[in-house]
Coordinates of C-alpha atoms in Angstrom, one line a residue:
M182 CA 87.7 39.2 100.0
I183 CA 85.7 39.8 97.3
P184 CA 82.9 41.4 99.1
F185 CA 85.6 43.6 101.0
L186 CA 86.7 44.8 97.6
R187 CA 83.4 45.5 96.5
K188 CA 82.8 47.7 99.7
W189 CA 86.4 49.9 99.7
L190 CA 85.6 50.3 95.8
A191 CA 82.1 51.6 96.1
V192 CA 82.9 55.1 96.7
P193 CA 85.6 55.5 94.4
V194 CA 83.7 54.1 91.4
C195 CA 80.7 56.3 92.2
L196 CA 82.5 59.5 92.9
T197 CA 83.8 58.7 89.4
A198 CA 81.3 57.9 87.6
A199 CA 79.2 61.3 89.0
F200 CA 82.6 63.5 87.7
L201 CA 82.6 61.5 84.3
A202 CA 79.0 62.1 83.9
G203 CA 79.0 66.1 84.9
F204 CA 82.3 66.3 82.2
V205 CA 80.6 64.4 79.3
A206 CA 77.2 66.2 79.5
F207 CA 79.5 69.5 79.2
H208 CA 82.0 68.7 76.9
P209 CA 83.4 70.2 75.6
G210 CA 83.1 73.1 78.4
W211 CA 83.9 77.0 79.8
K212 CA 87.8 75.6 79.6
K213 CA 86.9 75.6 75.4
T214 CA 85.1 78.8 75.2
A215 CA 87.0 81.7 73.9
P216 CA 88.3 84.7 76.0
L217 CA 86.0 87.8 75.8
T218 CA 89.0 90.2 76.8
D219 CA 92.4 90.6 75.5
G220 CA 93.4 90.7 79.2
S221 CA 93.7 94.6 79.7
A222 CA 91.8 96.7 81.6
A223 CA 90.3 98.8 78.5
S224 CA 89.0 95.4 76.2
F225 CA 87.4 94.7 80.4
A226 CA 85.5 97.6 80.0
Q227 CA 84.3 97.4 76.8
A228 CA 83.3 94.0 77.0
A229 CA 81.3 94.4 80.2
E230 CA 79.7 97.3 79.3
K231 CA 78.5 95.4 76.0
I232 CA 77.3 92.2 78.1
E233 CA 75.4 94.3 80.6
D234 CA 73.6 96.5 78.0
G235 CA 72.6 93.8 75.2
H236 CA 71.6 91.7 78.4
L237 CA 73.5 89.2 76.7
L238 CA 74.3 86.8 80.0
Q239 CA 70.8 85.5 79.8
N240 CA 71.2 84.2 76.4
A241 CA 74.7 82.4 77.0
T242 CA 75.3 79.1 77.3
P243 CA 76.2 77.9 80.4
Q244 CA 79.9 77.4 80.0
E245 CA 79.7 81.2 78.2
R246 CA 78.6 82.5 81.8
V247 CA 80.9 80.6 83.4
A248 CA 83.9 81.3 80.9
W249 CA 82.9 84.9 81.7
L250 CA 82.7 85.0 85.8
L251 CA 86.5 83.1 85.5
E252 CA 87.3 86.1 83.1
I253 CA 86.4 89.2 85.3
C254 CA 88.1 87.2 88.5
R255 CA 91.3 87.5 86.7
Q256 CA 91.0 91.4 86.5
P257 CA 92.6 93.9 88.5
G258 CA 90.6 94.8 91.9
G259 CA 88.4 97.7 91.5
L260 CA 84.5 99.1 91.5
A261 CA 83.9 97.7 87.4
R262 CA 85.9 94.3 88.6
D263 CA 83.1 93.9 91.3
H264 CA 80.1 95.2 89.8
A265 CA 81.1 92.6 86.7
L266 CA 81.2 90.4 89.0
Y267 CA 78.1 90.5 91.2
E268 CA 75.9 90.8 87.6
A269 CA 77.8 87.8 86.0
I270 CA 76.7 85.4 89.6
Q271 CA 73.2 87.1 89.7
Q272 CA 72.8 85.8 86.3
M273 CA 73.9 82.0 87.4
Q274 CA 71.5 79.7 86.4
P275 CA 71.3 75.8 87.6
G276 CA 73.1 74.0 84.7
D277 CA 76.5 76.9 84.6
F278 CA 77.1 75.1 88.0
L279 CA 77.3 72.2 86.9
A280 CA 79.1 73.2 83.8
S281 CA 81.2 75.1 86.0
V282 CA 82.4 71.8 88.3
A283 CA 82.4 69.6 85.1
D284 CA 86.0 69.8 84.9
L285 CA 86.9 69.8 88.4
P286 CA 90.6 70.0 88.0
A287 CA 90.8 72.7 85.5
L288 CA 88.3 74.6 87.9
A289 CA 90.8 74.0 90.7
R290 CA 93.6 75.7 89.0
E291 CA 91.4 78.7 88.2
L292 CA 90.6 78.9 92.1
T293 CA 94.1 78.6 93.0
A294 CA 95.3 81.1 90.4
M295 CA 93.2 83.7 92.1
D296 CA 93.9 86.4 94.3
E297 CA 92.7 84.7 98.0
N298 CA 90.1 87.6 99.2
V299 CA 88.3 87.4 95.4
R300 CA 88.4 83.5 95.6
S301 CA 86.7 83.6 99.3
G302 CA 84.3 86.1 98.4
L303 CA 83.6 83.7 95.0
L304 CA 82.9 81.1 96.5
E305 CA 80.6 82.8 99.1
A306 CA 78.4 84.5 96.3
G307 CA 78.3 81.4 94.3
V308 CA 76.9 79.0 97.2
V309 CA 74.2 81.5 97.8
R310 CA 73.5 81.9 94.4
W311 CA 73.1 77.9 93.4
L312 CA 71.4 77.6 96.9
E313 CA 68.7 80.0 95.5
V314 CA 68.2 78.7 91.8
D315 CA 69.0 74.8 93.0
R316 CA 69.2 74.1 96.2
T317 CA 68.6 70.5 95.8
A318 CA 71.1 70.0 93.4
A319 CA 73.8 72.7 95.3
L320 CA 73.3 70.5 98.2
R321 CA 73.4 67.1 96.4
W322 CA 77.3 68.6 94.9
L323 CA 78.2 70.1 97.7
A324 CA 78.3 66.3 99.6
L325 CA 79.5 64.8 96.7
G326 CA 82.5 67.4 96.3
R327 CA 83.2 66.4 100.2
E328 CA 83.1 63.0 99.2
I329 CA 85.6 63.7 96.3
A330 CA 88.0 65.8 98.7
E331 CA 88.3 63.3 101.1
S332 CA 88.8 60.2 99.3
G333 CA 91.7 61.8 97.0
V334 CA 90.0 60.0 93.6
I335 CA 90.4 63.4 91.9
A336 CA 94.0 65.0 92.7
L337 CA 92.8 68.4 93.9
P338 CA 95.3 71.3 95.8
A339 CA 94.0 71.4 99.5
M340 CA 91.6 74.7 100.5
G341 CA 92.6 76.6 103.3
S342 CA 90.1 77.9 106.3
Q343 CA 89.3 81.1 104.2
D344 CA 87.7 79.4 101.4
L345 CA 86.4 76.7 103.1
G346 CA 85.1 79.2 105.9
A347 CA 83.3 81.5 103.2
V348 CA 81.4 78.0 102.4
Y349 CA 80.8 77.0 105.4
G350 CA 79.9 80.3 106.6
V351 CA 76.6 80.3 103.8
L352 CA 75.8 76.8 104.9
A353 CA 75.8 77.5 108.5
A354 CA 73.2 81.1 107.9
R355 CA 71.2 79.0 105.3
E356 CA 71.6 75.4 106.0
P357 CA 72.1 75.0 109.5
E358 CA 70.8 71.8 109.9
W359 CA 72.1 69.8 106.7
L360 CA 75.8 71.3 107.5
R361 CA 75.1 70.1 111.3
E362 CA 74.4 66.3 109.9
Q363 CA 77.5 66.7 107.5
I364 CA 79.8 67.4 110.3
G365 CA 80.7 63.9 111.3
T366 CA 81.6 63.2 107.6
L367 CA 84.1 66.2 107.2
G368 CA 87.9 65.0 107.8
K369 CA 91.0 66.7 107.6
K370 CA 91.1 67.9 103.9
T371 CA 87.6 69.6 104.4
Q372 CA 88.7 71.3 107.8
R373 CA 86.1 69.6 110.1
A374 CA 86.9 72.1 112.7
T375 CA 86.6 74.9 110.8
A376 CA 82.5 73.8 110.1
I377 CA 82.2 73.0 113.6
R378 CA 83.8 76.8 114.7
I379 CA 81.5 78.6 112.1
L380 CA 78.2 76.7 112.7
M381 CA 78.6 76.8 116.4
S382 CA 78.9 80.9 116.3
A383 CA 76.0 81.2 114.0
D384 CA 74.4 78.8 116.4
V385 CA 74.8 80.9 119.4
Q386 CA 73.8 84.1 117.3
R387 CA 70.6 82.5 116.9
D388 CA 69.5 79.6 119.2
P389 CA 71.8 79.8 122.5
R390 CA 70.1 76.9 124.0
K391 CA 70.2 74.7 121.0
A392 CA 74.0 75.8 120.4
R393 CA 74.5 74.7 124.6
A394 CA 72.8 71.2 123.6
W395 CA 75.1 70.6 120.6
L396 CA 78.1 71.5 122.7
E397 CA 77.5 69.2 125.2
T398 CA 76.9 66.3 122.6
F399 CA 80.9 66.6 122.3
R400 CA 81.8 66.5 125.9
G401 CA 83.8 63.4 126.8
S402 CA 85.2 63.3 122.9
K403 CA 89.0 63.8 121.6
D404 CA 86.9 67.2 120.0
W405 CA 85.9 68.3 123.6
D406 CA 89.1 70.7 124.1
E407 CA 88.9 72.0 120.6
I408 CA 84.8 72.9 120.5
F409 CA 84.7 74.3 124.1
P410 CA 86.5 77.4 123.3
D411 CA 84.8 77.9 120.5
Y412 CA 81.8 78.0 122.2
V413 CA 83.1 80.4 124.5
N414 CA 84.4 82.5 121.8
A415 CA 81.2 82.6 120.2
L416 CA 78.9 83.2 123.3
A417 CA 81.2 86.2 124.5
A418 CA 80.3 88.2 121.3
A419 CA 76.4 87.7 122.8
D420 CA 76.9 87.5 126.3
P421 CA 80.2 87.9 127.7
R422 CA 78.8 87.6 131.2
A423 CA 77.9 83.7 130.5
A424 CA 80.8 83.6 128.8
M425 CA 83.3 84.5 131.1
D426 CA 81.2 82.1 133.5
M427 CA 82.1 79.2 131.2
A428 CA 85.9 80.6 130.8
L429 CA 86.2 80.3 134.1
S430 CA 84.2 77.1 135.4
P431 CA 86.5 73.8 135.7
D432 CA 83.9 72.4 134.1
G433 CA 84.8 73.4 130.5
T434 CA 88.4 72.5 131.2
T435 CA 90.6 71.5 134.4
D436 CA 93.7 73.9 132.9
A437 CA 94.4 76.9 134.7
M438 CA 96.7 78.3 131.6
R439 CA 93.5 77.3 129.2
R440 CA 91.1 78.9 131.4
S441 CA 93.2 82.2 131.7
S442 CA 93.2 82.2 127.9
L443 CA 89.5 82.2 127.3
A444 CA 89.0 84.9 130.1
M445 CA 91.2 87.2 128.1
R446 CA 89.4 86.4 124.9
V447 CA 85.9 87.2 126.5
V448 CA 87.5 90.5 127.9
F449 CA 88.6 91.4 124.7
S450 CA 85.4 90.2 122.3
P451 CA 83.1 92.5 120.9
G452 CA 80.3 91.6 123.1
A453 CA 82.5 93.1 125.8
N454 CA 82.2 96.7 124.1
T455 CA 81.8 99.4 127.0
P456 CA 84.4 100.1 129.7
A457 CA 81.5 99.5 132.9
L458 CA 81.0 95.7 130.9
K459 CA 85.0 95.1 131.0
A460 CA 85.8 96.3 134.8
E461 CA 82.6 93.7 135.5
L462 CA 84.2 91.1 133.5
L463 CA 87.8 91.5 135.2
D464 CA 86.5 91.5 138.5
K465 CA 85.3 88.1 138.2
I466 CA 89.3 87.0 137.5
E467 CA 91.8 86.0 139.8
P468 CA 94.2 88.7 141.1
K469 CA 97.1 88.1 139.2
L470 CA 95.5 87.5 135.7
R471 CA 93.2 90.4 136.5
H472 CA 96.4 92.7 137.1
D473 CA 97.7 91.4 133.4
L474 CA 94.8 92.0 131.2
T475 CA 93.4 95.7 133.1
W476 CA 96.6 97.2 131.6
A477 CA 95.9 95.8 128.5
A478 CA 91.9 96.4 128.4
A479 CA 92.4 99.8 129.2
F480 CA 94.1 100.8 125.7
A481 CA 91.4 98.6 124.4
I482 CA 89.1 100.9 125.7
D483 CA 91.1 103.8 123.9
D484 CA 90.9 101.8 120.6
D485 CA 87.2 101.8 120.9
G486 CA 87.3 105.5 121.2
G487 CA 86.9 105.6 125.4
D488 CA 89.2 107.2 127.8
A489 CA 91.9 104.7 128.7
Y490 CA 93.3 106.6 131.3
A491 CA 90.0 107.7 133.5
W492 CA 89.0 104.1 133.3
L493 CA 92.7 102.9 134.6
T494 CA 92.5 105.9 137.2
E495 CA 89.0 104.6 138.5
R496 CA 90.0 101.1 138.4
L497 CA 93.6 101.8 140.3
A498 CA 91.5 103.3 143.1
S499 CA 89.1 100.8 143.7
D500 CA 92.0 97.8 143.5
P501 CA 95.3 99.0 144.6
G502 CA 96.3 95.7 143.9
L503 CA 96.9 96.0 140.6
L504 CA 100.0 98.1 141.0
D505 CA 101.1 96.2 144.2
L506 CA 100.9 92.4 142.7
G507 CA 104.4 92.2 141.3
A508 CA 103.5 94.8 138.6
R509 CA 105.9 94.7 135.4
P510 CA 106.6 98.0 133.8
E511 CA 107.7 96.9 130.5
E512 CA 104.3 94.8 129.8
M513 CA 102.3 98.0 131.2
A514 CA 104.7 100.2 128.6
D515 CA 103.5 97.6 125.6
S516 CA 99.8 98.3 126.3
M517 CA 100.2 101.9 126.3
M518 CA 102.2 102.5 123.6
R519 CA 98.4 102.6 121.4
S520 CA 97.0 105.0 123.4
L521 CA 100.2 107.1 123.6
R522 CA 100.5 107.5 119.7
R523 CA 97.3 109.6 120.1
D524 CA 98.1 111.6 123.3
S525 CA 101.7 111.4 124.4
L526 CA 101.2 114.8 127.0
R527 CA 98.4 112.8 128.5
T528 CA 100.5 109.4 128.9
L529 CA 103.3 111.0 130.8
D530 CA 101.1 113.0 133.4
F531 CA 99.2 109.8 133.7
I532 CA 102.4 108.0 134.8
A533 CA 103.8 111.0 136.9
T534 CA 100.4 109.7 138.8
L535 CA 101.9 106.1 139.5
P536 CA 104.0 105.1 141.9
E537 CA 107.7 106.2 141.5
A538 CA 109.6 102.3 141.6
Q539 CA 107.3 101.9 137.8
Q540 CA 107.9 105.4 136.5
P541 CA 111.5 105.2 134.9
V542 CA 111.0 102.2 132.7
L543 CA 107.2 103.6 131.4
R544 CA 108.5 106.8 130.9
E545 CA 111.7 106.1 128.7
A546 CA 109.5 103.9 126.7
A547 CA 106.9 106.9 126.2
L548 CA 109.5 109.0 125.3
A549 CA 111.1 106.6 122.4
T550 CA 107.4 105.8 121.6
W551 CA 106.6 109.4 120.6
S552 CA 110.1 110.0 119.4
Q553 CA 109.3 107.4 116.9
F554 CA 105.6 108.4 115.7
H555 CA 106.0 112.0 116.4
P556 CA 109.5 113.1 116.3
D557 CA 108.3 116.7 115.4
T558 CA 106.0 117.2 118.5
F559 CA 108.4 115.1 120.3
L560 CA 111.1 117.8 119.5
D561 CA 108.6 120.7 120.7
W562 CA 108.1 119.1 123.8
L563 CA 111.7 118.8 124.4
A564 CA 112.5 122.0 123.7
T565 CA 109.9 123.1 126.8
Q566 CA 111.7 120.8 129.1
P567 CA 114.8 122.1 131.7
P568 CA 117.8 119.4 131.1
E569 CA 118.1 118.4 134.5
A570 CA 114.1 116.9 134.3
L571 CA 115.6 114.4 130.9
P572 CA 116.9 111.1 131.0
K573 CA 120.6 111.1 130.6
D574 CA 120.2 108.4 127.6
I575 CA 116.6 108.7 125.9
K576 CA 115.7 105.1 124.2
G577 CA 114.9 106.1 120.3
I578 CA 115.8 109.4 119.9
E579 CA 117.7 108.4 116.9
R580 CA 114.5 108.3 115.1
T581 CA 113.9 111.8 115.6
A582 CA 117.7 112.8 114.9
G583 CA 117.3 111.2 111.7
K584 CA 113.9 112.6 110.7
E585 CA 114.6 116.0 112.0
P586 CA 118.5 116.7 111.9
E587 CA 118.6 120.2 111.7
R588 CA 115.6 120.7 114.6
F589 CA 117.6 118.3 116.4
A590 CA 121.2 119.8 116.4
R591 CA 119.7 123.5 117.1
W592 CA 117.9 121.7 120.4
I593 CA 121.5 120.2 121.1
A594 CA 123.3 123.6 120.7
T595 CA 120.8 124.7 124.1
L596 CA 121.8 122.3 126.1
P597 CA 124.1 122.3 128.7
A598 CA 127.8 120.8 129.1
G599 CA 127.2 116.8 130.1
E600 CA 125.9 113.5 129.2
L601 CA 122.9 114.6 127.6
R602 CA 124.5 116.8 125.1
E603 CA 127.1 114.4 124.5
R604 CA 124.5 111.0 124.1
S605 CA 122.7 113.4 121.8
Q606 CA 125.7 114.7 119.4
L607 CA 126.2 110.8 118.9
T608 CA 123.4 110.1 118.0
L609 CA 122.8 113.0 115.4
A610 CA 126.1 112.2 114.2
G611 CA 125.4 108.5 113.5
E612 CA 121.9 109.4 111.7
L613 CA 123.8 111.7 109.5
A614 CA 126.3 109.3 108.7
K615 CA 123.5 106.8 107.8
Q616 CA 122.1 109.3 105.0
G617 CA 125.5 110.1 103.4
R618 CA 126.0 113.2 105.2
V619 CA 129.5 112.8 105.7
A620 CA 130.8 116.4 106.8
D621 CA 127.8 116.8 108.7
A622 CA 128.3 113.8 110.6
L623 CA 131.8 114.2 111.4
R624 CA 131.4 118.1 112.8
Q625 CA 128.6 116.9 115.0
F626 CA 130.6 114.0 116.6
P627 CA 132.1 115.3 119.7
Q628 CA 136.5 115.5 120.0
S629 CA 136.0 113.7 123.2
S630 CA 132.9 112.3 126.0
T631 CA 132.5 110.7 129.5
V632 CA 129.5 108.2 127.8
D633 CA 130.1 104.9 127.9
S634 CA 129.3 104.7 124.4
F635 CA 131.4 106.3 123.0
V636 CA 134.3 104.2 121.8
Q637 CA 131.7 101.6 120.3
A638 CA 130.1 104.8 118.4
A639 CA 133.6 106.1 117.6
R640 CA 134.1 102.6 115.8
A641 CA 130.8 103.1 114.0
M642 CA 131.3 106.2 112.9
G643 CA 134.8 105.0 111.6
G644 CA 133.3 102.4 109.7
S645 CA 130.0 104.2 108.5
V646 CA 131.9 106.9 106.6
G647 CA 135.0 104.8 105.7
A648 CA 132.4 102.7 103.8
R649 CA 131.5 106.0 102.1
E650 CA 134.6 108.4 101.9
P651 CA 137.5 106.4 103.5
A652 CA 139.9 109.4 102.9
A653 CA 137.5 111.8 104.6
A654 CA 137.5 109.1 107.3
A655 CA 141.4 108.8 107.8
Q656 CA 141.9 112.1 108.0
W657 CA 139.4 112.8 111.1
V658 CA 140.9 109.6 112.8
R659 CA 144.0 111.6 113.0
T660 CA 142.0 114.8 114.5
L661 CA 140.6 113.0 117.4
P662 CA 142.9 112.3 120.6
A663 CA 144.8 109.2 121.0
G664 CA 143.2 107.1 122.8
P665 CA 140.4 104.1 122.9
A666 CA 138.2 106.2 120.7
Q667 CA 140.8 106.7 117.9
A668 CA 141.8 103.4 118.1
G669 CA 138.2 102.4 118.2
A670 CA 137.3 104.3 115.0
A671 CA 140.8 103.2 113.2
Q672 CA 139.3 99.6 113.5
G673 CA 135.7 100.8 112.0
L674 CA 137.9 102.4 109.2
V675 CA 140.0 99.4 108.4
G676 CA 137.1 97.1 108.4
A677 CA 135.3 99.2 106.0
W678 CA 138.6 100.5 103.8
A679 CA 139.9 97.0 103.5
T680 CA 137.0 95.0 101.9
Q681 CA 137.2 98.0 99.0
A682 CA 140.9 98.4 98.7
P683 CA 143.2 97.0 100.8
Q684 CA 146.3 98.4 100.0
A685 CA 145.0 101.6 100.6
A686 CA 144.0 100.6 104.0
A687 CA 147.1 99.1 104.3
H688 CA 149.4 101.8 103.3
W689 CA 147.3 104.0 105.7
I690 CA 148.1 102.0 108.7
E691 CA 151.9 101.8 107.8
S692 CA 151.2 105.4 108.3
L693 CA 150.2 106.1 111.5
P694 CA 152.6 106.6 114.4
V695 CA 153.5 103.5 116.7
G696 CA 151.1 103.0 119.4
G697 CA 147.9 101.8 120.7
T698 CA 145.8 103.1 117.7
R699 CA 148.2 101.4 114.9
D700 CA 147.9 97.9 117.1
A701 CA 144.7 98.6 117.0
A702 CA 144.1 99.2 112.9
T703 CA 146.8 96.6 112.5
G704 CA 144.9 94.1 114.3
T705 CA 141.7 94.5 112.4
F706 CA 143.6 94.3 108.9
A707 CA 145.5 91.1 110.0
G708 CA 141.8 89.4 110.9
L709 CA 140.3 90.2 107.4
V710 CA 143.3 89.2 105.5
A711 CA 143.7 85.8 107.1
G712 CA 141.2 84.2 105.5
A713 CA 143.0 84.6 102.2
D714 CA 146.6 85.2 102.9
P715 CA 147.6 83.4 106.1
A716 CA 151.0 84.1 105.8
A717 CA 150.3 88.1 105.4
A718 CA 148.1 87.7 108.7
E719 CA 151.2 86.2 110.2
A720 CA 153.3 89.6 109.0
W721 CA 150.9 92.1 110.2
L722 CA 150.5 90.3 114.1
A723 CA 154.2 90.6 114.1
Q724 CA 154.0 94.2 113.9
I725 CA 152.0 94.7 117.1
G726 CA 153.5 96.0 119.8
D727 CA 151.1 95.6 122.8
S728 CA 150.8 92.0 123.7
A729 CA 147.2 92.6 124.7
E730 CA 146.4 93.6 121.3
R731 CA 148.5 90.8 119.8
Q732 CA 146.5 88.1 121.6
N733 CA 143.3 89.7 120.9
A734 CA 144.6 90.5 117.1
A735 CA 145.8 86.4 117.0
R736 CA 142.2 85.6 118.3
Q737 CA 140.5 87.0 115.1
V738 CA 143.6 85.5 112.6
F739 CA 142.6 82.1 114.0
R740 CA 138.7 82.3 113.7
A741 CA 139.1 83.6 110.0
W742 CA 141.8 81.2 109.0
A743 CA 139.7 78.4 111.0
R744 CA 136.9 79.0 108.4
T745 CA 139.0 77.9 105.0
D746 CA 142.0 75.6 106.8
A747 CA 141.3 74.5 110.3
D748 CA 143.9 72.1 110.5
G749 CA 146.5 74.9 109.2
A750 CA 144.9 77.3 111.6
R751 CA 145.4 75.1 114.7
K752 CA 148.8 74.0 114.0
W753 CA 149.6 77.5 113.7
L754 CA 148.2 78.6 117.1
R755 CA 149.4 76.1 119.2
D756 CA 153.0 77.2 118.3
F757 CA 152.2 81.2 118.5
P758 CA 153.8 82.3 121.7
D759 CA 151.7 85.5 122.4
V760 CA 148.4 83.3 123.3
S761 CA 148.2 82.0 126.6
D762 CA 147.3 78.2 127.2
A763 CA 144.2 79.1 128.4
M764 CA 143.0 81.0 125.4
K765 CA 144.6 78.6 123.2
A766 CA 142.2 75.8 125.1
R767 CA 139.2 77.4 124.6
L768 CA 139.8 78.4 120.9
L769 CA 140.7 74.9 120.1
R770 CA 137.4 73.4 121.4
S771 CA 135.6 76.3 119.3
S772 CA 137.3 75.4 116.1
R773 CA 135.8 71.5 116.4

C-alpha cells in the first residue's frame, strides 16, 4: 500500500513544489506592483509614451514588466494598445515569464477577464517570445503547466480551444517534434484533439509524407475517426485531388455519410480555388451528392470573384442529370441567395433558362431576397414588369413596403384591380400600422377583398391599430362591410383593447348591433376575462346568439379558466349545454 501511495503522491508533490519555488522566488510578485495608469485612455497614452521614450522597460524588474503587460491588455482595442502590447512583449526577458506564472491562479484570473481575442493573441506572442529568449525553460514550464492542468493540483479555469490552439499553433510551427512527443500525455483538459489537429495541419503543409506516416500510427485506435478527417481537411488545402481520393476511399472510413461530409469539405476547401478544379473534384463524387454540392459550389465560386452562372451553365450542359436527379428547388434557392444579392437581374435571367417545373420556387425565393436586401432596385424592377407577369403573392414583399412605403403605394396605384393589387394593399397597410402610421394604414386597407388572407389581415390590423389608437380602430371596424372580415377586425381590436382598458372595450362591444361581429367580439372578450373572472365570462357567453360562435368562445373560456382553476373549469364545462360531447371530451383530455 505504501509504495502505491508514494507513486500516486509523486506528481502532485512535485507540481506543488515547482509552483511554490516560483512563487517564493518572485514574491511579492506582479500583483503587488502599483499600476502605472488610472485606467483611462489618456492616462494609458501618457504612460505608454513615457515608457517608450525613456526605454524604461529595459531597466524594469520582471514583476514591473509583467504588470505593465497585463495593464496594457485591460485597455480598449486600438492601434495604441496593440503597439504598446507588441513593444512590451518584445522587451520580455527570461525571468519575466517565470515571474508571470509564479502566482498562477492570479494570472489565470487576469487572462480569463480579458477579451478572448486579446487573450489568445497574448498567449501566442508570449510563447513565441519565451521560446526565443529561453527555449529550455519555456518547454520545461509548458510540460509542467500541462501536468498542473491535467492533475487539478491547482484550481485553474479551463482553457478554451482558441487559447490552446494559439499555443499549439506556435509549437507546431517552431517545436513540432517536441509537441509530437507531448501528444500522448495530453488529456481532456489540455484538449489533445486540438493539438493533434493543429500539428497534423502543420505537418501536411511542411512534409505530406511524414504527416501520412504519422496518421497511420493512429489506424485502428479510438482516435482514428477524429484524426482521419483532420488529415483530409489539412491535405485539402495543399493537394485537394489527393484529399478527395482519401475522402471517398472506404480505407479511411466505411461510413458513407462521413465520406460525403469529407468530400464536401474538400470541394469547399481553400485549395479548391478555381472553377475548373471544383468541377474536376465534383466529377469524382457519386451523382446524388454531386448534384447537391454543385449548386452550393457554384455560389462559392461567386464569392471568390468567379462567374457562378457561367460555371453552372457549363456544368448543366455537360451533366444534365444535375437537374434530373430529384432536384430540390428550395435547396437550389438557398445556394443562389448570396449571388442574388449582388446581381438580381442576372439571377432571374438564369432561372428562366431552367426547366419550367423548377422556376416558380426559385423565382419566388429570388424575388423575396431581392425585396429584402435591395428594396429600391426591386421597386425599380417591379415598375417595369407587366402585372400579369408577376406572381399574385410575392413572398417577402413586406420588407420593401416597410422600407419604401411611399414608392410602394405609388406602384400599387398603377396596378389593375385584382389579387396582386389587393395583396399589396394589405401588405402596405400592415407595415404602416407597425410603424404607427395609423391613418395611412387604415386608408390603404381595402374595404373588401377576395384574397384568402383577408380575414386574417383584418384581425391583425384591428389588433395593431387597437393597441395604439383604439378609438380610431373602433371607428374603422364600423366602416367595414358586415361579414367575416369585420368580425375578425373586431376580434383583433378587442384582443388589444381589453388588456389596456377592459371597461371601454366592453362598452364598445355592447354598442355594436346584434349579429356576427358582436358575437365574435363578445367571444374574444369572454376568453380574455375568464382567467380572472369566470362568472363574468359566463355572463358574456350568454350574450352570444350564434351557437357555433358560442361553442368556439366556450372553448376559449375553458382554456383560460383552466390555467387558474382547472377543477372549476372542468366542472363548468361538463355542465355547459352549448358544447358538443366530442368537443368536451377533447378539452377535458387536454387539461389533464
